[in-house]
XYZ file of C-alpha atoms in Angstrom:
772
model
C -39.522 -20.677 -27.425
C -37.678 -21.010 -30.719
C -33.924 -21.051 -30.621
C -31.990 -17.902 -31.612
C -30.597 -19.688 -34.631
C -34.039 -20.561 -35.965
C -35.173 -16.983 -35.626
C -32.263 -15.751 -37.696
C -32.736 -18.307 -40.453
C -36.424 -17.555 -40.768
C -36.030 -13.831 -41.369
C -34.877 -11.818 -44.330
C -31.618 -10.000 -43.665
C -31.387 -6.302 -44.487
C -28.636 -5.239 -46.854
C -26.549 -3.673 -44.098
C -26.399 -6.757 -41.881
C -24.058 -9.664 -42.089
C -24.619 -12.236 -44.749
C -22.028 -14.455 -43.089
C -21.704 -14.771 -39.307
C -17.911 -14.525 -39.242
C -17.512 -11.579 -41.600
C -16.625 -8.204 -39.970
C -18.299 -5.008 -41.080
C -16.408 -2.526 -43.273
C -15.499 -0.201 -40.379
C -14.250 -3.016 -38.104
C -12.261 -4.440 -41.026
C -10.528 -1.090 -41.474
C -9.827 -0.826 -37.717
C -8.781 -4.462 -37.558
C -11.147 -4.807 -34.606
C -13.354 -7.702 -33.578
C -16.851 -7.161 -34.954
C -19.642 -8.039 -32.531
C -23.320 -7.977 -33.532
C -25.932 -8.960 -30.976
C -28.908 -11.080 -31.807
C -31.633 -8.899 -33.276
C -29.352 -5.865 -33.706
C -28.718 -4.222 -37.080
C -25.359 -2.631 -36.299
C -22.250 -3.904 -34.548
C -21.194 -2.680 -31.115
C -18.368 -0.392 -32.324
C -20.408 1.218 -35.098
C -23.183 1.816 -32.596
C -20.675 3.317 -30.153
C -19.213 5.656 -32.792
C -22.685 6.441 -34.217
C -21.768 5.470 -37.776
C -23.331 3.329 -40.479
C -22.552 -0.379 -40.280
C -22.124 -1.800 -43.808
C -20.886 -4.976 -45.485
C -20.290 -3.725 -49.048
C -16.514 -3.483 -49.302
C -14.469 -6.426 -50.410
C -11.792 -7.683 -48.055
C -8.277 -6.423 -48.685
C -5.844 -9.044 -49.959
C -3.541 -10.266 -47.243
C -1.011 -12.955 -46.656
C -2.400 -16.167 -45.273
C -0.717 -18.998 -43.467
C -0.049 -22.143 -45.414
C -0.563 -25.570 -43.999
C 1.738 -28.527 -44.549
C 0.153 -29.166 -47.982
C 0.836 -25.622 -49.136
C -2.841 -24.629 -48.908
C -4.269 -21.654 -47.053
C -5.603 -22.230 -43.550
C -9.123 -21.139 -42.609
C -8.592 -17.722 -41.008
C -12.157 -17.254 -39.785
C -12.345 -15.701 -36.395
C -13.741 -17.525 -33.405
C -15.728 -15.804 -30.755
C -14.324 -16.039 -27.236
C -16.414 -17.875 -24.635
C -17.233 -14.670 -22.745
C -19.405 -13.377 -25.612
C -21.686 -16.404 -25.688
C -24.017 -14.902 -23.092
C -24.157 -11.663 -25.064
C -25.273 -13.515 -28.217
C -27.898 -15.611 -26.480
C -31.486 -14.360 -26.531
C -33.275 -14.103 -23.175
C -34.847 -17.390 -22.173
C -37.567 -16.031 -19.927
C -39.681 -12.995 -19.282
C -41.316 -11.665 -16.161
C -43.226 -8.709 -14.850
C -39.912 -6.886 -14.563
C -39.924 -6.579 -18.344
C -37.104 -6.961 -20.849
C -34.289 -4.462 -21.038
C -35.180 -2.006 -23.779
C -31.877 -0.113 -23.537
C -29.690 -2.909 -24.964
C -28.783 -1.112 -28.183
C -28.203 2.338 -26.692
C -24.539 3.339 -27.052
C -22.731 4.631 -23.945
C -21.883 8.306 -23.628
C -18.377 8.979 -24.922
C -17.800 12.237 -23.017
C -20.157 13.409 -20.276
C -19.055 17.009 -20.852
C -20.859 16.901 -24.217
C -24.014 15.270 -22.845
C -27.180 17.166 -23.766
C -29.558 18.077 -20.963
C -28.969 18.078 -17.208
C -26.542 15.521 -15.740
C -24.568 15.078 -12.524
C -21.637 13.690 -14.511
C -20.685 16.606 -16.777
C -17.617 17.695 -14.787
C -16.809 14.423 -13.028
C -13.166 13.593 -12.408
C -13.275 9.932 -11.418
C -16.180 8.499 -13.439
C -15.430 9.492 -17.036
C -16.317 6.896 -19.662
C -13.500 7.359 -22.159
C -10.536 8.209 -19.913
C -9.134 7.556 -16.456
C -7.087 9.626 -14.017
C -3.789 9.299 -12.181
C -2.855 11.591 -9.324
C 0.513 13.271 -9.875
C 2.637 12.761 -6.775
C 5.351 15.023 -5.445
C 8.318 12.815 -6.412
C 7.502 11.411 -9.869
C 8.693 12.696 -13.251
C 6.323 15.673 -13.191
C 7.657 18.650 -11.269
C 4.807 20.447 -9.440
C 6.452 23.842 -9.889
C 6.549 23.349 -13.667
C 2.973 22.092 -13.763
C 1.810 25.376 -12.265
C 3.376 27.176 -15.253
C 1.169 25.272 -17.710
C -1.441 27.357 -19.592
C -4.593 25.652 -18.290
C -7.827 26.385 -20.154
C -11.232 27.288 -18.745
C -11.796 23.657 -17.714
C -8.461 23.661 -15.833
C -7.032 21.259 -18.401
C -3.862 21.309 -20.506
C -3.087 18.775 -23.234
C 0.245 16.984 -23.410
C 1.559 14.384 -25.811
C 0.927 11.548 -23.343
C -2.371 12.781 -21.886
C -4.161 15.772 -20.412
C -3.361 17.552 -17.167
C -6.372 18.434 -15.048
C -5.816 20.742 -12.090
C -8.291 20.329 -9.216
C -6.567 22.605 -6.680
C -3.443 24.686 -6.253
C -1.629 21.591 -4.985
C -3.281 18.638 -6.730
C -3.196 17.750 -10.420
C -4.236 14.627 -12.287
C -3.035 13.151 -15.561
C -6.031 12.096 -17.654
C -5.277 9.129 -19.926
C -7.412 7.480 -22.632
C -8.995 4.092 -21.918
C -8.384 3.021 -25.515
C -5.505 0.583 -25.749
C -5.572 -0.589 -22.118
C -5.848 -4.278 -21.266
C -9.208 -5.805 -22.151
C -10.759 -2.531 -23.271
C -11.765 -3.922 -26.656
C -13.812 -6.619 -24.877
C -15.549 -4.298 -22.418
C -18.800 -3.935 -24.354
C -19.061 -7.672 -24.912
C -18.362 -8.337 -21.215
C -20.960 -5.890 -19.947
C -23.505 -7.305 -22.393
C -22.734 -10.822 -21.187
C -23.299 -9.751 -17.575
C -26.596 -8.028 -18.352
C -27.885 -10.978 -20.345
C -27.320 -13.343 -17.423
C -29.861 -11.415 -15.323
C -32.065 -10.123 -18.149
C -34.926 -9.251 -17.828
C -34.495 -8.793 -14.065
C -31.741 -6.149 -14.035
C -33.922 -3.271 -12.830
C -35.547 -5.386 -10.105
C -32.114 -6.433 -8.788
C -30.908 -2.833 -8.741
C -34.002 -1.894 -6.753
C -33.187 -4.686 -4.272
C -29.614 -3.476 -3.906
C -30.617 0.100 -3.102
C -33.343 -1.102 -0.719
C -31.221 -3.443 1.395
C -27.466 -3.137 0.824
C -26.860 0.484 -0.075
C -28.309 2.170 3.068
C -25.824 0.321 5.317
C -22.904 0.441 2.881
C -23.318 3.686 0.903
C -20.309 3.580 -1.419
C -22.351 4.323 -4.550
C -24.182 7.496 -5.478
C -27.738 6.337 -6.029
C -28.840 9.134 -8.354
C -25.700 8.881 -10.480
C -26.081 5.116 -10.753
C -29.744 5.327 -11.726
C -29.059 8.142 -14.197
C -26.512 5.988 -15.997
C -28.676 2.872 -15.915
C -31.599 4.911 -17.230
C -29.610 5.622 -20.414
C -27.941 2.244 -20.809
C -26.257 -0.391 -18.664
C -23.303 -0.108 -21.058
C -22.134 3.021 -19.225
C -21.049 0.838 -16.300
C -17.759 -0.826 -15.659
C -18.472 -4.576 -16.100
C -17.330 -5.640 -12.605
C -19.407 -2.916 -10.918
C -22.572 -3.941 -12.759
C -21.883 -7.582 -11.868
C -21.085 -6.801 -8.211
C -24.378 -4.963 -7.666
C -26.274 -7.881 -9.172
C -24.324 -10.475 -7.150
C -25.033 -8.827 -3.796
C -28.677 -8.147 -4.662
C -29.193 -11.821 -5.530
C -28.731 -12.670 -1.832
C -32.147 -11.074 -1.222
C -33.892 -12.485 -4.307
C -36.833 -13.687 -2.218
C -37.383 -10.167 -0.837
C -38.744 -8.986 -4.193
C -42.353 -9.798 -4.921
C -41.541 -9.762 -8.642
C -38.645 -12.217 -8.346
C -39.419 -14.556 -5.450
C -41.274 -17.149 -7.545
C -38.772 -17.138 -10.419
C -35.534 -19.133 -10.804
C -32.388 -17.212 -9.843
C -29.805 -16.319 -12.515
C -26.442 -18.070 -12.694
C -24.536 -16.501 -9.771
C -21.361 -18.511 -10.422
C -21.129 -17.209 -13.977
C -21.675 -13.655 -12.751
C -18.868 -14.068 -10.236
C -16.568 -15.510 -12.885
C -17.148 -12.558 -15.191
C -16.810 -10.071 -12.323
C -13.429 -11.436 -11.248
C -12.208 -11.633 -14.833
C -13.193 -8.092 -15.698
C -11.902 -6.483 -12.516
C -8.452 -7.714 -13.465
C -8.884 -5.746 -16.684
C -10.260 -2.485 -15.296
C -7.458 -2.057 -12.752
C -5.373 -0.967 -15.757
C -7.712 2.005 -16.292
C -8.606 2.808 -12.660
C -11.681 4.839 -11.817
C -13.869 5.297 -8.764
C -16.044 2.517 -10.175
C -13.052 0.158 -9.922
C -12.797 0.702 -6.164
C -16.571 0.461 -5.800
C -16.662 -2.849 -7.662
C -13.777 -4.290 -5.648
C -15.277 -3.306 -2.292
C -18.641 -4.811 -3.212
C -17.070 -8.047 -4.409
C -15.173 -8.277 -1.113
C -18.493 -8.224 0.777
C -19.556 -11.583 -0.666
C -19.666 -14.365 1.958
C -16.750 -16.122 0.249
C -15.278 -13.048 -1.417
C -12.725 -11.819 1.108
C -9.262 -11.450 -0.454
C -6.260 -9.735 1.104
C -4.577 -9.530 -2.306
C -7.550 -7.689 -3.835
C -7.664 -5.400 -0.790
C -4.025 -4.459 -1.408
C -4.797 -3.739 -5.064
C -7.736 -1.525 -4.131
C -5.608 0.491 -1.701
C -3.065 1.071 -4.483
C -5.816 2.056 -6.922
C -7.271 4.397 -4.326
C -3.924 6.150 -4.053
C -3.772 6.438 -7.870
C -7.136 8.182 -7.690
C -6.129 10.443 -4.786
C -8.625 8.937 -2.337
C -6.109 9.356 0.494
C -6.129 13.143 0.043
C -8.371 15.923 1.320
C -10.714 16.714 -1.576
C -12.886 19.210 0.296
C -11.641 22.159 -1.806
C -11.167 20.426 -5.144
C -12.814 21.752 -8.299
C -15.133 18.795 -8.742
C -18.910 18.399 -8.256
C -20.168 18.466 -4.677
C -21.662 14.986 -5.009
C -18.275 13.600 -6.085
C -16.533 15.120 -3.064
C -18.996 13.324 -0.789
C -18.642 10.106 -2.777
C -14.852 10.269 -2.584
C -14.933 10.699 1.185
C -17.330 7.803 1.698
C -15.343 5.638 -0.672
C -12.047 6.574 0.991
C -13.299 5.663 4.463
C -14.823 2.444 3.140
C -11.367 1.591 1.803
C -9.848 2.501 5.175
C -12.216 0.191 7.059
C -11.666 -2.599 4.513
C -7.915 -2.351 4.999
C -8.016 -2.289 8.809
C -10.545 -5.089 9.254
C -8.764 -7.086 6.583
C -5.522 -6.638 8.517
C -7.272 -7.948 11.641
C -9.010 -10.925 10.057
C -5.981 -11.977 7.995
C -3.351 -11.173 10.617
C -1.451 -8.939 8.189
C 0.150 -5.481 8.395
C -2.152 -2.673 7.348
C -1.427 -0.880 4.065
C -2.784 2.516 5.140
C -0.800 4.607 7.606
C -1.950 7.775 9.330
C 1.023 9.817 8.141
C -0.271 9.446 4.564
C -3.985 9.879 5.261
C -5.574 13.318 4.931
C -9.262 12.444 4.467
C -11.615 14.451 6.641
C -14.329 12.738 8.692
C -17.643 12.178 6.960
C -20.457 14.556 7.844
C -24.172 14.493 7.129
C -23.720 16.564 3.968
C -21.580 13.788 2.471
C -24.640 11.512 2.288
C -26.993 12.524 -0.537
C -29.959 10.383 0.555
C -32.285 10.985 3.485
C -35.465 9.538 4.971
C -37.462 10.777 1.994
C -35.508 8.382 -0.254
C -36.365 5.389 1.922
C -38.252 2.476 0.416
C -41.404 1.523 2.307
C -41.511 -1.994 0.894
C -41.270 -4.837 3.400
C -37.698 -5.913 4.142
C -36.037 -2.588 3.298
C -33.341 -0.890 5.365
C -33.666 2.515 7.035
C -31.638 5.131 5.146
C -30.732 7.585 7.935
C -30.022 4.731 10.338
C -27.668 3.293 7.735
C -25.895 6.624 7.429
C -25.186 6.702 11.180
C -24.195 3.050 11.115
C -21.618 3.712 8.401
C -20.241 6.739 10.279
C -19.972 4.867 13.594
C -18.219 1.959 11.893
C -15.591 4.396 10.668
C -15.067 5.762 14.198
C -14.795 2.261 15.647
C -12.317 1.277 12.921
C -10.079 4.183 13.897
C -9.924 2.705 17.423
C -9.236 -0.742 15.975
C -6.418 0.796 13.947
C -4.913 2.125 17.181
C -5.184 -1.316 18.797
C -3.399 -2.939 15.869
C -0.724 -0.252 15.746
C -0.144 -0.269 19.517
C -0.068 -4.013 20.185
C 0.296 -6.016 16.974
C 2.973 -4.436 14.799
C 6.381 -6.119 14.681
C 7.883 -3.147 16.504
C 5.221 -3.199 19.241
C 5.561 -6.950 19.802
C 9.325 -6.657 20.088
C 9.039 -3.750 22.505
C 6.782 -5.793 24.797
C 9.059 -8.821 24.600
C 12.039 -6.671 25.559
C 10.268 -5.778 28.810
C 10.399 -9.419 29.929
C 8.268 -10.085 32.998
C 7.167 -6.431 32.987
C 5.606 -6.848 29.550
C 2.095 -7.160 31.013
C 2.524 -3.903 32.903
C 3.531 -2.135 29.680
C 0.527 -3.576 27.851
C -1.853 -2.430 30.588
C -0.442 1.080 30.577
C -0.979 1.309 26.824
C -4.375 -0.385 26.998
C -5.998 2.051 29.389
C -6.411 5.020 26.979
C -7.600 2.688 24.221
C -10.148 1.083 26.566
C -11.439 4.501 27.564
C -11.904 5.417 23.897
C -13.842 2.213 23.329
C -16.094 2.901 26.305
C -16.718 6.489 25.216
C -17.471 5.328 21.675
C -20.050 2.896 23.035
C -21.560 5.504 25.332
C -22.041 7.942 22.439
C -23.847 5.490 20.156
C -27.136 7.003 18.926
C -30.226 5.395 20.376
C -31.345 4.175 16.945
C -28.253 1.956 16.779
C -29.157 -0.029 19.892
C -29.756 -3.682 19.170
C -33.362 -3.476 20.334
C -34.089 -0.463 18.123
C -35.806 -2.199 15.206
C -38.894 -1.389 13.177
C -41.602 -3.787 12.086
C -40.869 -5.390 8.700
C -37.531 -3.557 8.412
C -34.100 -5.180 8.281
C -31.395 -3.863 10.604
C -27.637 -4.116 10.032
C -26.689 -2.838 13.495
C -25.592 -6.371 14.366
C -22.365 -6.081 12.386
C -21.485 -2.840 14.195
C -21.933 -4.302 17.689
C -20.119 -7.464 16.651
C -17.227 -5.312 15.425
C -17.172 -3.589 18.822
C -16.846 -6.926 20.638
C -14.182 -8.040 18.155
C -12.158 -4.892 18.910
C -12.432 -5.464 22.669
C -11.484 -9.107 22.264
C -8.471 -8.164 20.132
C -7.270 -5.907 22.940
C -7.826 -8.540 25.634
C -6.216 -11.320 23.621
C -2.953 -9.425 23.798
C -3.287 -8.983 27.560
C -4.130 -12.636 28.215
C -1.242 -13.831 26.040
C 1.208 -11.810 28.110
C 0.154 -13.397 31.419
C 2.571 -15.936 32.836
C 1.372 -17.948 35.884
C 4.924 -18.301 37.176
C 5.975 -14.651 36.918
C 2.769 -12.560 36.844
C 1.491 -11.307 40.187
C -1.534 -13.459 41.193
C -3.745 -10.445 41.858
C -2.913 -8.932 38.483
C -3.501 -12.293 36.825
C -6.886 -12.575 38.488
C -8.046 -9.090 37.465
C -6.952 -9.481 33.850
C -8.565 -12.881 33.435
C -11.773 -11.735 35.116
C -12.063 -8.741 32.790
C -11.399 -10.965 29.786
C -14.028 -13.396 31.019
C -16.628 -10.651 31.179
C -15.885 -9.611 27.588
C -16.343 -13.194 26.436
C -19.661 -13.645 28.280
C -21.010 -10.336 26.945
C -20.025 -11.206 23.367
C -21.613 -14.660 23.573
C -24.821 -13.247 25.029
C -24.931 -10.664 22.231
C -24.869 -13.420 19.617
C -27.568 -15.286 21.504
C -29.911 -12.282 21.269
C -29.691 -11.694 17.514
C -33.108 -11.533 15.884
C -34.204 -12.534 12.359
C -34.244 -8.888 11.260
C -30.569 -8.739 12.196
C -29.536 -12.086 10.731
C -31.288 -11.485 7.391
C -29.770 -8.035 6.835
C -26.499 -6.982 5.215
C -23.428 -8.050 7.228
C -19.991 -6.527 6.766
C -17.357 -8.839 5.258
C -15.392 -9.185 8.525
C -18.427 -10.452 10.437
C -17.909 -14.143 9.752
C -14.372 -13.945 11.175
C -15.521 -11.742 14.049
C -18.002 -14.440 15.072
C -15.121 -16.915 14.944
C -12.909 -14.617 17.078
C -15.353 -14.943 19.968
C -14.861 -18.713 19.915
C -11.108 -18.315 19.492
C -10.975 -16.043 22.537
C -12.964 -18.543 24.580
C -10.569 -21.292 23.499
C -7.617 -19.155 24.583
C -9.125 -18.646 28.034
C -9.863 -22.370 28.256
C -6.316 -23.317 27.280
C -4.784 -20.899 29.815
C -7.266 -21.565 32.629
C -5.362 -21.996 35.942
C -7.628 -24.746 37.274
C -10.016 -27.533 36.319
C -13.186 -25.718 37.335
C -12.408 -22.660 35.245
C -11.433 -24.809 32.265
C -14.739 -26.693 32.541
C -16.593 -23.387 32.678
C -15.114 -22.235 29.350
C -15.646 -25.650 27.806
C -19.329 -25.455 28.723
C -19.765 -21.892 27.432
C -18.072 -22.765 24.142
C -20.469 -25.677 23.722
C -23.400 -23.320 24.216
C -21.882 -20.818 21.796
C -21.471 -23.487 19.151
C -25.136 -24.399 19.482
C -26.138 -20.741 19.107
C -24.053 -20.399 15.957
C -25.407 -23.625 14.514
C -29.030 -22.587 15.047
C -28.468 -19.019 13.815
C -26.602 -20.164 10.712
C -29.887 -21.367 9.218
C -30.720 -17.707 8.690
C -27.153 -16.532 8.083
C -25.012 -19.093 6.292
C -21.778 -17.141 6.813
C -21.895 -18.255 10.466
C -20.922 -21.748 9.326
C -17.359 -20.451 9.061
C -17.361 -19.609 12.789
C -18.691 -23.093 13.598
C -15.877 -24.682 11.630
C -13.218 -22.538 13.298
C -14.664 -23.273 16.735
C -14.569 -26.998 16.038
C -10.928 -26.689 14.973
C -9.961 -24.749 18.107
C -11.774 -26.988 20.570
C -10.418 -30.043 18.774
C -6.918 -28.945 19.699
C -7.990 -28.525 23.328
C -9.339 -32.035 23.718
C -5.820 -33.247 24.303
C -5.450 -31.136 27.427
C -5.376 -33.201 30.603
C -7.009 -32.236 33.870
C -5.599 -28.993 35.185
C -4.375 -28.631 38.742
C -5.270 -25.388 40.543
C -2.714 -22.717 39.833
C -2.994 -21.281 43.370
C -3.293 -24.096 45.965
C -4.821 -23.139 49.310
C -1.630 -23.815 51.275
C 0.496 -21.568 49.117
C 0.047 -18.737 51.571
C -0.901 -16.308 48.821
C -4.221 -15.312 50.348
C -2.682 -14.796 53.750
C -0.004 -12.583 52.256
C -2.573 -10.638 50.224
C -4.727 -10.086 53.318
C -1.727 -8.885 55.297
C -0.748 -6.399 52.616
C -4.318 -5.176 52.340
C -4.618 -4.481 56.049
C -1.408 -2.480 55.984
C -2.434 -0.468 52.935
C -5.974 0.084 54.209
C -4.629 1.610 57.360
C -2.413 3.967 55.398
C -5.234 4.849 52.986
C -7.657 5.474 55.854
C -5.260 7.881 57.560
C -4.768 9.747 54.285
C -8.479 10.049 53.605
C -9.327 11.176 57.122
C -6.747 13.932 56.808
C -8.316 15.185 53.566
C -11.995 14.948 54.467
C -14.155 17.254 56.568
C -16.062 15.935 59.566
C -19.333 16.104 57.633
C -18.205 13.600 55.012
C -18.951 9.904 55.493
C -16.231 7.564 56.586
C -14.758 4.726 54.566
C -16.895 2.151 56.396
C -20.063 4.190 55.813
C -19.316 4.480 52.120
C -18.673 0.776 51.804
C -21.876 -0.087 53.662
C -23.902 2.289 51.489
C -22.341 1.198 48.189
C -24.478 -1.014 45.932
C -23.725 -4.664 46.558
C -24.051 -7.491 44.040
C -27.436 -9.168 44.144
C -26.307 -12.110 42.060
C -23.369 -14.138 43.338
C -22.409 -17.540 41.993
C -19.534 -19.861 42.633
C -16.842 -18.406 40.431
C -14.249 -20.944 39.287
C -11.753 -18.117 38.912
C -9.512 -17.957 42.021
C -10.824 -15.234 44.316
C -8.855 -12.859 46.515
C -9.868 -10.550 49.315
C -9.901 -6.817 48.714
C -6.403 -5.473 48.831
C -4.249 -2.659 47.549
C -2.150 -2.837 44.436
C 1.177 -3.950 45.845
C 2.603 -4.156 42.326
C 2.708 -0.500 41.512
C 1.103 2.368 43.437
C -1.618 3.834 41.282
C -1.868 0.773 39.023
C -5.111 -0.285 40.716
C -7.440 1.309 43.230
C -7.060 0.468 46.907
C -10.327 -1.416 47.211
C -11.031 -2.481 43.642
C -12.691 -5.678 42.652
C -14.278 -6.940 45.867
C -15.697 -9.963 44.132
C -16.168 -11.221 40.597
C -19.418 -13.008 39.712
C -18.792 -15.770 37.214
C -21.740 -15.055 34.977
C -24.371 -12.368 34.461
C -27.832 -13.367 35.619
C -30.090 -14.746 32.940
C -32.165 -11.597 32.842
C -29.232 -9.195 32.510
C -26.890 -10.324 29.776
C -24.654 -8.188 27.640
C -22.289 -5.380 28.393
C -23.831 -2.762 30.629
C -22.305 0.528 29.615
C -23.053 3.926 31.149
C -24.285 6.618 28.863
C -21.691 8.974 30.282
C -18.003 8.254 30.188
C -16.269 7.032 33.328
C -13.444 9.153 34.657
C -10.475 7.729 36.465
C -9.995 9.173 39.878
C -7.527 11.859 40.699
C -3.801 11.613 40.554
C -3.100 7.939 39.912
C -0.538 6.914 37.307
C -1.340 4.524 34.441
C -3.571 1.575 35.068
C -6.239 -0.707 33.670
C -10.033 -0.810 33.668
C -11.788 -4.037 34.551
C -15.512 -4.208 33.857
C -17.572 -6.834 35.631
C -21.177 -7.273 34.557
C -23.969 -8.610 36.713
C -27.131 -7.111 38.126
C -24.598 -4.833 39.818
C -21.614 -3.908 37.693
C -18.352 -2.947 39.370
C -15.991 -0.831 37.334
C -12.474 -0.727 38.773
C -10.702 2.258 37.314
C -6.953 2.545 37.675
C -5.659 5.811 38.952
C -6.590 6.087 42.616
C -10.383 5.848 42.629
C -13.144 3.296 42.253
C -16.426 3.560 40.371
C -19.349 1.341 41.203
C -22.328 1.350 38.850
C -25.515 -0.417 39.840
C -27.905 -1.246 37.000
C -31.418 -2.581 37.352
C -32.274 -5.804 35.597
C -32.985 -4.999 31.964
C -34.762 -8.140 30.939
C -33.531 -10.657 28.414
C -32.653 -9.074 25.122
C -33.845 -5.633 26.124
C -32.156 -2.361 26.904
C -32.611 -1.212 30.475
C -32.692 2.387 31.511
C -32.196 3.163 35.161
C -30.207 5.169 37.647
C -26.674 4.184 38.512
C -25.044 5.333 41.713
C -21.393 6.208 41.405
C -19.361 6.359 44.587
C -15.756 7.418 44.561
C -13.512 5.770 47.105
C -10.144 7.396 47.400
C -8.286 9.359 44.761
C -7.690 13.040 44.316
C -10.261 15.797 44.148
C -13.138 13.441 43.384
C -12.609 11.550 46.647
C -15.856 10.760 48.407
C -18.113 12.400 45.867
C -21.306 10.518 45.039
C -23.529 11.306 42.117
C -26.387 9.659 40.338
C -25.954 8.985 36.634
C -28.297 7.747 34.029
C -26.972 4.531 32.492
C -28.068 2.214 29.783
C -27.770 -1.545 29.847
C -27.163 -1.881 26.129
C -25.890 -4.889 24.292
């Protein structure tokens, strides 16, 4: 192919094109603006934008020129910045995707004046020529005076510094022109440079994005995006156009048109995206938040600083407010809600993964929950091509991630703020008790969230030749549980914590770790190749970090060796899986760092030696409490009800028992605090689920704590029989059939209440699911 320069030299130039490459056109000379003409174009970018004739007939105006040391004039010819080089370079290849024929189409200046039907005519947050700022209640604008303004039929009123736009009786925005903001004069050149990097594959990449990424992360409005792209790519904010291309490039091989072609320069796209997003934050729009969130989803794109900027921009745009009654298009209300909750989840998971305070607080958050009507696409919009993602499944996935993030937010607020940490420290040796009291309601919410998951979001619910992003949701669930249990384990002190309490807490933590590791082991290619949320790579690492914590705090050599072995297996799983999901390499590196620190640990002596008399004391206390509990129960029960011994003999017993390195204790009452634990909870703790029943078995109906007990803590033990000890005076035992490796089992679960209030002695059969 001939070079662009040769093509220019070999053609006759029309009279209205440049005769010299560095000479600006007449209009740009008058504006004193940089004149940019693309290869093959007849008019410059600004003349095209303003729909005016581009001429080179006027002579330059005389002006003062700098003199060099010899008293001669310096050459004042303008140099083009590096970022426009891509825009001036002709495409180097062509494919079946076809070249972009919309290159020279100017962007729409004002959507309100657009001829024909358009979703954008009354948009608030996606105008091309101006941006909006929400007017708060304490700035220089007085709300009472704003209401006296003579708004026109469009609910607008012009001021010297901008235009007021009223969207409700309580909310008003100041609309400001984009002209004059940082980098605005380079915006057309930047967006052209971005498009030319991928040209002629832009449309194919957009199709990939909406097939694979968008269903699971619906922060764009598909029809609005395609409407704009159908006119010209120049209607887009440069970083948003680049971000869509960057994410789509991860699935380049999933397009039959692109798979055999060389990929565009991703590094250059990322450079331009990061450069231009620093410009557009000075004229914030919904597209600014969209671009930032998409860039943060890159495997190496996580940035707490950018997250903070996006939260601030979101507040400028009023994303933290209830827009349900605003005078804006229906589609924009739904988009704002989805975008607001995406920002909420980004902030909370960023706070977790970075160990930083969250920027969003509930007292300044008025966004309503998303509902089905907030999602414009449905199953009819789904792409049938191989490797696509299910649209309606993605909608539920996004909604459930929001609900889970609200629970995570409560965990962070309850246990990890500076105030919460200090409050626990002030309790001294009773700090663990305080943590457990606060943990119980959070744990119940987590269990209920899991129980309510739609069937299509189970890990085994996949379709042939369809990608599934449910893996990042389940991983986030385990990360939330682990975050809760990390705080409990940290508070345990072998010298001051009651041995029974220590045993229960560590056993529950152990079960969470085993379930999380088994979940990772069962991931399939359709999970690994799909879109993963940005926090996933750290969430994988948190599983290893939690295992390292349990190893470091293990009370004896056998238990320490158990965790060392499981971490070795987990590392192997990550290493093998990372071939299909490179972001897992981060978790491998973090695991190596954590276990490297543990290699210096010497052999551990048992924390509870046999001659310490602890077991004898525990057994003595249990016998005393059992006698008291038996007398109480016999006084409350009728003669027709079964006795304690009958209930215990009829209760499901574990069919899989291994030598547990965790110190075991006989059944006994809670001698720490009446009501903290059930009288006969936790008869035994299997060390590991059987090979054919891995994962967290969770009932499809929520578990209730028995009767009148005070605060307490739930310990879940998973095996072929799962015992759920529920604080508050009663005990639940759920027996699940073997589900088979990697499968979801559906079977009956017998629940027997032992002790505790009105539910005492009642047995009922529930339907439970053994779901990952």
